[in-house]
PDB file of C-alpha atoms in Angstrom:
ATOM      1  CA  MET A 164      89.278  93.663 106.288  1.00 95.00           C
ATOM      2  CA  THR A 165      91.778  94.729 108.922  1.00 97.00           C
ATOM      3  CA  GLY A 166      92.982  92.292 111.565  1.00 97.00           C
ATOM      4  CA  ILE A 167      93.970  93.489 115.031  1.00 97.00           C
ATOM      5  CA  ILE A 168      96.329  91.178 116.899  1.00 97.00           C
ATOM      6  CA  ASP A 169      95.209  90.452 120.459  1.00 94.00           C
ATOM      7  CA  SER A 170      98.284  89.276 122.360  1.00 88.00           C
ATOM      8  CA  LYS A 171      96.478  89.550 125.719  1.00 86.00           C
ATOM      9  CA  ILE A 172      98.898  92.109 127.159  1.00 81.00           C
ATOM     10  CA  CYS A 173      97.192  95.371 126.272  1.00 78.00           C
ATOM     11  CA  ASN A 174      93.786  96.947 126.010  1.00 79.00           C
ATOM     12  CA  ILE A 175      92.966  96.976 122.305  1.00 91.00           C
ATOM     13  CA  GLU A 176      89.617  98.700 122.777  1.00 91.00           C
ATOM     14  CA  SER A 177      91.006 102.199 122.108  1.00 92.00           C
ATOM     15  CA  ILE A 178      92.346 101.213 118.677  1.00 95.00           C
ATOM     16  CA  CYS A 179      89.070  99.397 117.946  1.00 95.00           C
ATOM     17  CA  ASN A 180      87.124 102.525 118.891  1.00 94.00           C
ATOM     18  CA  LEU A 181      89.176 104.617 116.483  1.00 95.00           C
ATOM     19  CA  ILE A 182      88.731 102.165 113.617  1.00 96.00           C
ATOM     20  CA  ARG A 183      84.981 102.076 114.213  1.00 95.00           C
ATOM     21  CA  LYS A 184      84.922 105.878 114.221  1.00 95.00           C
ATOM     22  CA  LEU A 185      86.775 105.953 110.906  1.00 96.00           C
ATOM     23  CA  GLY A 186      84.332 103.426 109.439  1.00 96.00           C
ATOM     24  CA  PHE A 187      86.696 100.622 108.441  1.00 96.00           C
ATOM     25  CA  PRO A 188      85.822  96.934 108.984  1.00 96.00           C
ATOM     26  CA  TYR A 189      88.019  94.903 111.322  1.00 97.00           C
ATOM     27  CA  LYS A 190      88.194  91.710 113.324  1.00 96.00           C
ATOM     28  CA  ILE A 191      90.168  90.613 116.359  1.00 97.00           C
ATOM     29  CA  ILE A 192      92.822  87.963 115.731  1.00 96.00           C
ATOM     30  CA  ASP A 193      93.632  85.856 118.783  1.00 94.00           C
ATOM     31  CA  SER A 194      94.588  82.589 117.058  1.00 92.00           C
ATOM     32  CA  ASN A 195      96.369  81.488 113.899  1.00 90.00           C
ATOM     33  CA  GLU A 196      93.098  80.315 112.343  1.00 91.00           C
ATOM     34  CA  LYS A 197      91.684  83.857 112.078  1.00 94.00           C
ATOM     35  CA  PHE A 198      94.062  85.402 109.535  1.00 96.00           C
ATOM     36  CA  ASP A 199      91.981  84.419 106.490  1.00 94.00           C
ATOM     37  CA  GLY A 200      90.583  87.358 104.535  1.00 94.00           C
ATOM     38  CA  ILE A 201      92.844  89.936 106.189  1.00 97.00           C
ATOM     39  CA  SER A 202      94.196  92.684 103.908  1.00 98.00           C
ATOM     40  CA  HIS A 203      95.738  94.912 106.624  1.00 98.00           C
ATOM     41  CA  LEU A 204      97.200  93.890 109.977  1.00 98.00           C
ATOM     42  CA  ILE A 205      97.705  95.968 113.141  1.00 98.00           C
ATOM     43  CA  LEU A 206     100.015  94.832 115.935  1.00 97.00           C
ATOM     44  CA  PRO A 207      99.343  96.972 119.031  1.00 95.00           C
ATOM     45  CA  GLY A 208     101.169  96.534 122.297  1.00 87.00           C
ATOM     46  CA  VAL A 209     101.826  97.932 125.755  1.00 87.00           C
ATOM     47  CA  GLY A 210     104.185  96.413 128.293  1.00 87.00           C
ATOM     48  CA  ALA A 211     107.313  94.276 128.154  1.00 92.00           C
ATOM     49  CA  PHE A 212     108.908  93.093 124.905  1.00 95.00           C
ATOM     50  CA  ALA A 213     109.718  89.559 126.103  1.00 95.00           C
ATOM     51  CA  ARG A 214     106.225  88.964 127.481  1.00 94.00           C
ATOM     52  CA  ALA A 215     104.681  90.132 124.225  1.00 95.00           C
ATOM     53  CA  MET A 216     106.802  87.743 122.160  1.00 96.00           C
ATOM     54  CA  GLU A 217     105.991  84.910 124.560  1.00 96.00           C
ATOM     55  CA  ASN A 218     102.275  85.575 124.144  1.00 95.00           C
ATOM     56  CA  LEU A 219     102.492  85.742 120.354  1.00 96.00           C
ATOM     57  CA  GLU A 220     104.052  82.285 120.456  1.00 95.00           C
ATOM     58  CA  LYS A 221     101.717  80.966 123.162  1.00 94.00           C
ATOM     59  CA  TYR A 222      98.594  81.927 121.203  1.00 94.00           C
ATOM     60  CA  ARG A 223     100.090  80.695 117.901  1.00 94.00           C
ATOM     61  CA  LEU A 224     100.091  84.091 116.221  1.00 96.00           C
ATOM     62  CA  LEU A 225     103.682  84.236 114.958  1.00 96.00           C
ATOM     63  CA  ASP A 226     103.188  82.216 111.779  1.00 96.00           C
ATOM     64  CA  GLY A 227     100.197  84.280 110.689  1.00 97.00           C
ATOM     65  CA  ILE A 228     101.985  87.565 111.333  1.00 98.00           C
ATOM     66  CA  LYS A 229     105.059  86.484 109.380  1.00 97.00           C
ATOM     67  CA  ALA A 230     102.959  85.083 106.529  1.00 97.00           C
ATOM     68  CA  HIS A 231     101.032  88.361 106.263  1.00 98.00           C
ATOM     69  CA  ALA A 232     104.294  90.310 106.131  1.00 98.00           C
ATOM     70  CA  ALA A 233     105.848  87.944 103.569  1.00 98.00           C
ATOM     71  CA  ALA A 234     102.769  88.287 101.349  1.00 98.00           C
ATOM     72  CA  GLY A 235     103.461  92.012 100.975  1.00 98.00           C
ATOM     73  CA  LYS A 236     100.265  93.090 102.713  1.00 98.00           C
ATOM     74  CA  PRO A 237     100.250  96.314 104.793  1.00 98.00           C
ATOM     75  CA  MET A 238     101.173  95.817 108.442  1.00 98.00           C
ATOM     76  CA  LEU A 239     101.385  98.419 111.218  1.00 98.00           C
ATOM     77  CA  GLY A 240     103.019  98.008 114.618  1.00 98.00           C
ATOM     78  CA  ILE A 241     102.006 100.507 117.321  1.00 97.00           C
ATOM     79  CA  CYS A 242     104.198 101.417 120.341  1.00 97.00           C
ATOM     80  CA  LEU A 243     105.452  98.073 121.716  1.00 97.00           C
ATOM     81  CA  GLY A 244     104.017  96.524 118.559  1.00 97.00           C
ATOM     82  CA  MET A 245     106.419  98.687 116.541  1.00 98.00           C
ATOM     83  CA  GLN A 246     109.337  97.546 118.684  1.00 98.00           C
ATOM     84  CA  LEU A 247     108.411  93.896 118.121  1.00 98.00           C
ATOM     85  CA  LEU A 248     109.019  94.386 114.390  1.00 98.00           C
ATOM     86  CA  PHE A 249     112.769  94.596 115.025  1.00 98.00           C
ATOM     87  CA  ASP A 250     115.387  91.891 115.528  1.00 98.00           C
ATOM     88  CA  SER A 251     115.757  92.082 119.298  1.00 98.00           C
ATOM     89  CA  SER A 252     115.382  94.108 122.488  1.00 98.00           C
ATOM     90  CA  GLU A 253     117.625  94.735 125.493  1.00 96.00           C
ATOM     91  CA  GLU A 254     114.638  95.290 127.824  1.00 93.00           C
ATOM     92  CA  PHE A 255     115.040  92.997 130.870  1.00 88.00           C
ATOM     93  CA  GLY A 256     117.865  91.163 129.117  1.00 90.00           C
ATOM     94  CA  HIS A 257     118.029  90.034 125.503  1.00 93.00           C
ATOM     95  CA  SER A 258     114.840  89.030 123.676  1.00 95.00           C
ATOM     96  CA  THR A 259     114.370  88.081 120.025  1.00 98.00           C
ATOM     97  CA  GLY A 260     111.779  89.984 117.982  1.00 98.00           C
ATOM     98  CA  LEU A 261     109.980  89.371 114.695  1.00 98.00           C
ATOM     99  CA  GLY A 262     112.958  90.409 112.567  1.00 98.00           C
ATOM    100  CA  LEU A 263     110.846  92.249 109.981  1.00 98.00           C
ATOM    101  CA  ILE A 264     112.887  95.482 110.164  1.00 98.00           C
ATOM    102  CA  PRO A 265     116.656  95.372 110.831  1.00 98.00           C
ATOM    103  CA  GLY A 266     117.677  96.878 114.147  1.00 98.00           C
ATOM    104  CA  ASN A 267     117.392  96.539 117.888  1.00 98.00           C
ATOM    105  CA  ILE A 268     115.430  98.091 120.743  1.00 98.00           C
ATOM    106  CA  ILE A 269     117.494  99.950 123.338  1.00 98.00           C
ATOM    107  CA  LYS A 270     116.740 102.150 126.344  1.00 98.00           C
ATOM    108  CA  ILE A 271     116.443 105.873 125.678  1.00 98.00           C
ATOM    109  CA  LYS A 272     119.662 107.566 126.781  1.00 97.00           C
ATOM    110  CA  THR A 273     118.647 110.802 128.472  1.00 97.00           C
ATOM    111  CA  ASP A 274     118.703 112.650 131.786  1.00 96.00           C
ATOM    112  CA  MET A 275     115.060 113.521 131.198  1.00 97.00           C
ATOM    113  CA  VAL A 276     112.250 111.692 132.977  1.00 97.00           C
ATOM    114  CA  LEU A 277     111.331 108.259 131.630  1.00 97.00           C
ATOM    115  CA  PRO A 278     109.018 107.114 130.292  1.00 97.00           C
ATOM    116  CA  HIS A 279     108.861 109.611 127.457  1.00 98.00           C
ATOM    117  CA  MET A 280     105.185 110.376 127.951  1.00 97.00           C
ATOM    118  CA  GLY A 281     102.973 112.993 126.367  1.00 98.00           C
ATOM    119  CA  TRP A 282     102.814 115.081 123.215  1.00 98.00           C
ATOM    120  CA  ASN A 283     105.836 115.578 120.994  1.00 98.00           C
ATOM    121  CA  ASN A 284     106.474 116.886 117.482  1.00 98.00           C
ATOM    122  CA  LEU A 285     107.143 114.689 114.474  1.00 98.00           C
ATOM    123  CA  LYS A 286     110.144 115.562 112.315  1.00 98.00           C
ATOM    124  CA  ILE A 287     109.359 113.939 108.971  1.00 98.00           C
ATOM    125  CA  SER A 288     112.435 112.895 106.990  1.00 98.00           C
ATOM    126  CA  GLN A 289     110.993 110.592 104.330  1.00 98.00           C
ATOM    127  CA  LYS A 290     107.724 110.677 102.427  1.00 95.00           C
ATOM    128  CA  ILE A 291     105.867 107.387 102.728  1.00 98.00           C
ATOM    129  CA  PRO A 292     102.145 106.634 102.177  1.00 98.00           C
ATOM    130  CA  LEU A 293     101.536 106.354 105.928  1.00 98.00           C
ATOM    131  CA  LEU A 294     102.509 110.028 106.331  1.00 98.00           C
ATOM    132  CA  GLU A 295     100.607 111.388 103.340  1.00 98.00           C
ATOM    133  CA  ASN A 296      99.352 114.926 104.146  1.00 97.00           C
ATOM    134  CA  ILE A 297     100.820 114.810 107.673  1.00 98.00           C
ATOM    135  CA  ALA A 298     102.249 118.225 108.504  1.00 97.00           C
ATOM    136  CA  GLN A 299     105.809 118.723 109.663  1.00 98.00           C
ATOM    137  CA  ASP A 300     105.908 119.169 113.471  1.00 98.00           C
ATOM    138  CA  SER A 301     102.551 117.452 113.969  1.00 98.00           C
ATOM    139  CA  ASP A 302     101.881 116.654 117.635  1.00 98.00           C
ATOM    140  CA  VAL A 303     101.430 112.976 118.503  1.00 98.00           C
ATOM    141  CA  TYR A 304     101.218 111.108 121.809  1.00 98.00           C
ATOM    142  CA  PHE A 305     104.060 108.931 123.156  1.00 98.00           C
ATOM    143  CA  VAL A 306     104.425 106.556 126.120  1.00 97.00           C
ATOM    144  CA  HIS A 307     107.702 104.567 126.117  1.00 97.00           C
ATOM    145  CA  SER A 308     111.159 104.176 127.660  1.00 97.00           C
ATOM    146  CA  PHE A 309     112.860 102.219 124.854  1.00 98.00           C
ATOM    147  CA  ARG A 310     113.531 103.180 121.259  1.00 98.00           C
ATOM    148  CA  ALA A 311     114.559 101.612 117.980  1.00 98.00           C
ATOM    149  CA  ASP A 312     118.237 101.627 117.021  1.00 98.00           C
ATOM    150  CA  THR A 313     118.148 101.251 113.246  1.00 98.00           C
ATOM    151  CA  GLU A 314     119.519 102.713 110.016  1.00 98.00           C
ATOM    152  CA  ASN A 315     118.173 106.050 108.809  1.00 98.00           C
ATOM    153  CA  LYS A 316     116.802 104.436 105.651  1.00 98.00           C
ATOM    154  CA  TYR A 317     114.174 102.701 107.822  1.00 98.00           C
ATOM    155  CA  ILE A 318     113.148 105.902 109.644  1.00 98.00           C
ATOM    156  CA  ALA A 319     110.443 108.125 108.108  1.00 98.00           C
ATOM    157  CA  ALA A 320     109.956 110.446 111.097  1.00 98.00           C
ATOM    158  CA  SER A 321     111.538 111.094 114.472  1.00 98.00           C
ATOM    159  CA  ALA A 322     111.026 113.056 117.678  1.00 98.00           C
ATOM    160  CA  GLU A 323     113.466 114.634 120.117  1.00 98.00           C
ATOM    161  CA  TYR A 324     113.535 113.610 123.780  1.00 98.00           C
ATOM    162  CA  GLY A 325     117.064 113.956 125.095  1.00 96.00           C
ATOM    163  CA  GLU A 326     118.133 112.165 121.927  1.00 97.00           C
ATOM    164  CA  THR A 327     116.584 111.413 118.557  1.00 98.00           C
ATOM    165  CA  ILE A 328     113.727 108.909 118.819  1.00 98.00           C
ATOM    166  CA  PRO A 329     112.599 107.009 115.697  1.00 98.00           C
ATOM    167  CA  ALA A 330     108.864 107.730 115.635  1.00 98.00           C
ATOM    168  CA  VAL A 331     107.789 106.199 112.312  1.00 98.00           C
ATOM    169  CA  VAL A 332     109.691 103.278 110.818  1.00 98.00           C
ATOM    170  CA  PHE A 333     109.127 101.265 107.665  1.00 98.00           C
ATOM    171  CA  ARG A 334     110.462  98.578 105.379  1.00 98.00           C
ATOM    172  CA  GLU A 335     108.415  97.987 102.253  1.00 97.00           C
ATOM    173  CA  ASN A 336     104.921  96.917 103.453  1.00 98.00           C
ATOM    174  CA  ILE A 337     105.929  96.887 107.142  1.00 98.00           C
ATOM    175  CA  MET A 338     105.349 100.103 109.119  1.00 98.00           C
ATOM    176  CA  GLY A 339     105.481 101.127 112.745  1.00 98.00           C
ATOM    177  CA  THR A 340     104.700 104.113 114.953  1.00 98.00           C
ATOM    178  CA  GLN A 341     106.375 104.533 118.337  1.00 98.00           C
ATOM    179  CA  PHE A 342     103.550 106.873 119.327  1.00 98.00           C
ATOM    180  CA  HIS A 343      99.873 105.948 119.748  1.00 97.00           C
ATOM    181  CA  PRO A 344      97.779 107.073 116.735  1.00 97.00           C
ATOM    182  CA  GLU A 345      94.616 106.227 118.668  1.00 96.00           C
ATOM    183  CA  LYS A 346      95.578 108.838 121.291  1.00 96.00           C
ATOM    184  CA  SER A 347      96.895 111.430 118.813  1.00 97.00           C
ATOM    185  CA  LEU A 348      93.605 113.072 117.782  1.00 97.00           C
ATOM    186  CA  LYS A 349      93.406 114.450 114.227  1.00 97.00           C
ATOM    187  CA  TRP A 350      96.912 113.475 113.165  1.00 98.00           C
ATOM    188  CA  GLY A 351      96.459 109.969 114.514  1.00 98.00           C
ATOM    189  CA  GLU A 352      93.157 109.643 112.670  1.00 98.00           C
ATOM    190  CA  LYS A 353      94.793 110.792 109.443  1.00 98.00           C
ATOM    191  CA  ILE A 354      97.700 108.375 109.845  1.00 98.00           C
ATOM    192  CA  MET A 355      95.327 105.465 110.444  1.00 98.00           C
ATOM    193  CA  THR A 356      93.195 106.473 107.442  1.00 98.00           C
ATOM    194  CA  ASN A 357      96.365 106.566 105.341  1.00 98.00           C
ATOM    195  CA  PHE A 358      97.218 103.055 106.529  1.00 98.00           C
ATOM    196  CA  PHE A 359      93.812 101.649 105.598  1.00 97.00           C
ATOM    197  CA  ASN A 360      94.086 103.227 102.139  1.00 97.00           C
ATOM    198  CA  ILE A 361      97.418 101.552 101.367  1.00 97.00           C
ATOM    199  CA  LYS A 362      96.885  98.764  98.823  1.00 91.00           C
TER     200      LYS A 362
END
C-alpha cells in the first residue's frame, strides 16, 4: 500500500488519478496515525518550502515520514516534495528541511524566465531502479524556480535551464523528482511504475 502525504498546500488529485490509472492501491495520509501498513510513501508538493514544513509539523506528519525513511522503505518526493528532502532552503529566508538527502535548495541562477516551466530533457547520469528503462533525453514536465544544490553522487539525472538542474535525486531508499511524473505522460507513468515495483 502506498501512502500519499496530504500537507494541505497542493492538489494531490492528479497524482491520485495517475496511481489509480496504473492500478496500484493507495491511501491519503493526513495525520501521524495513518502510516500503518504503508510500504511506499509519496511526498508531493507545490508552493513555498517554509509553509510546507510548517504544515507537516502542524498536522503531525514529520515523525511518520522520518520513521518510514529510517525503516528503509521506498519514499518519493515530487517537485516541492523533492526539495523538502534536503537540509534547508533559501526561499523567503532560511528554512530547515527533512534532512534526508544532504544539500540545500537555492534559486536557479539564470537570465531565462522563471519559473522553469514546461517540457525539458532528462540527462541520466546514474542507473537507479527509479529510472529503469527510461530513455536518455526523455521529456518530462517541470514547474519550479528553485533547485537542489547537492553532491553529484546524489544526482541520478539532470536537466539544463540556464544552468544544470538536478532532476532526479536519491540516497538509498529516498528518491525525488524535481519534475512532475503525473504530468509527464508515458515517461512519468513508467517512472511511477518503477517506484511502486521497488521492494
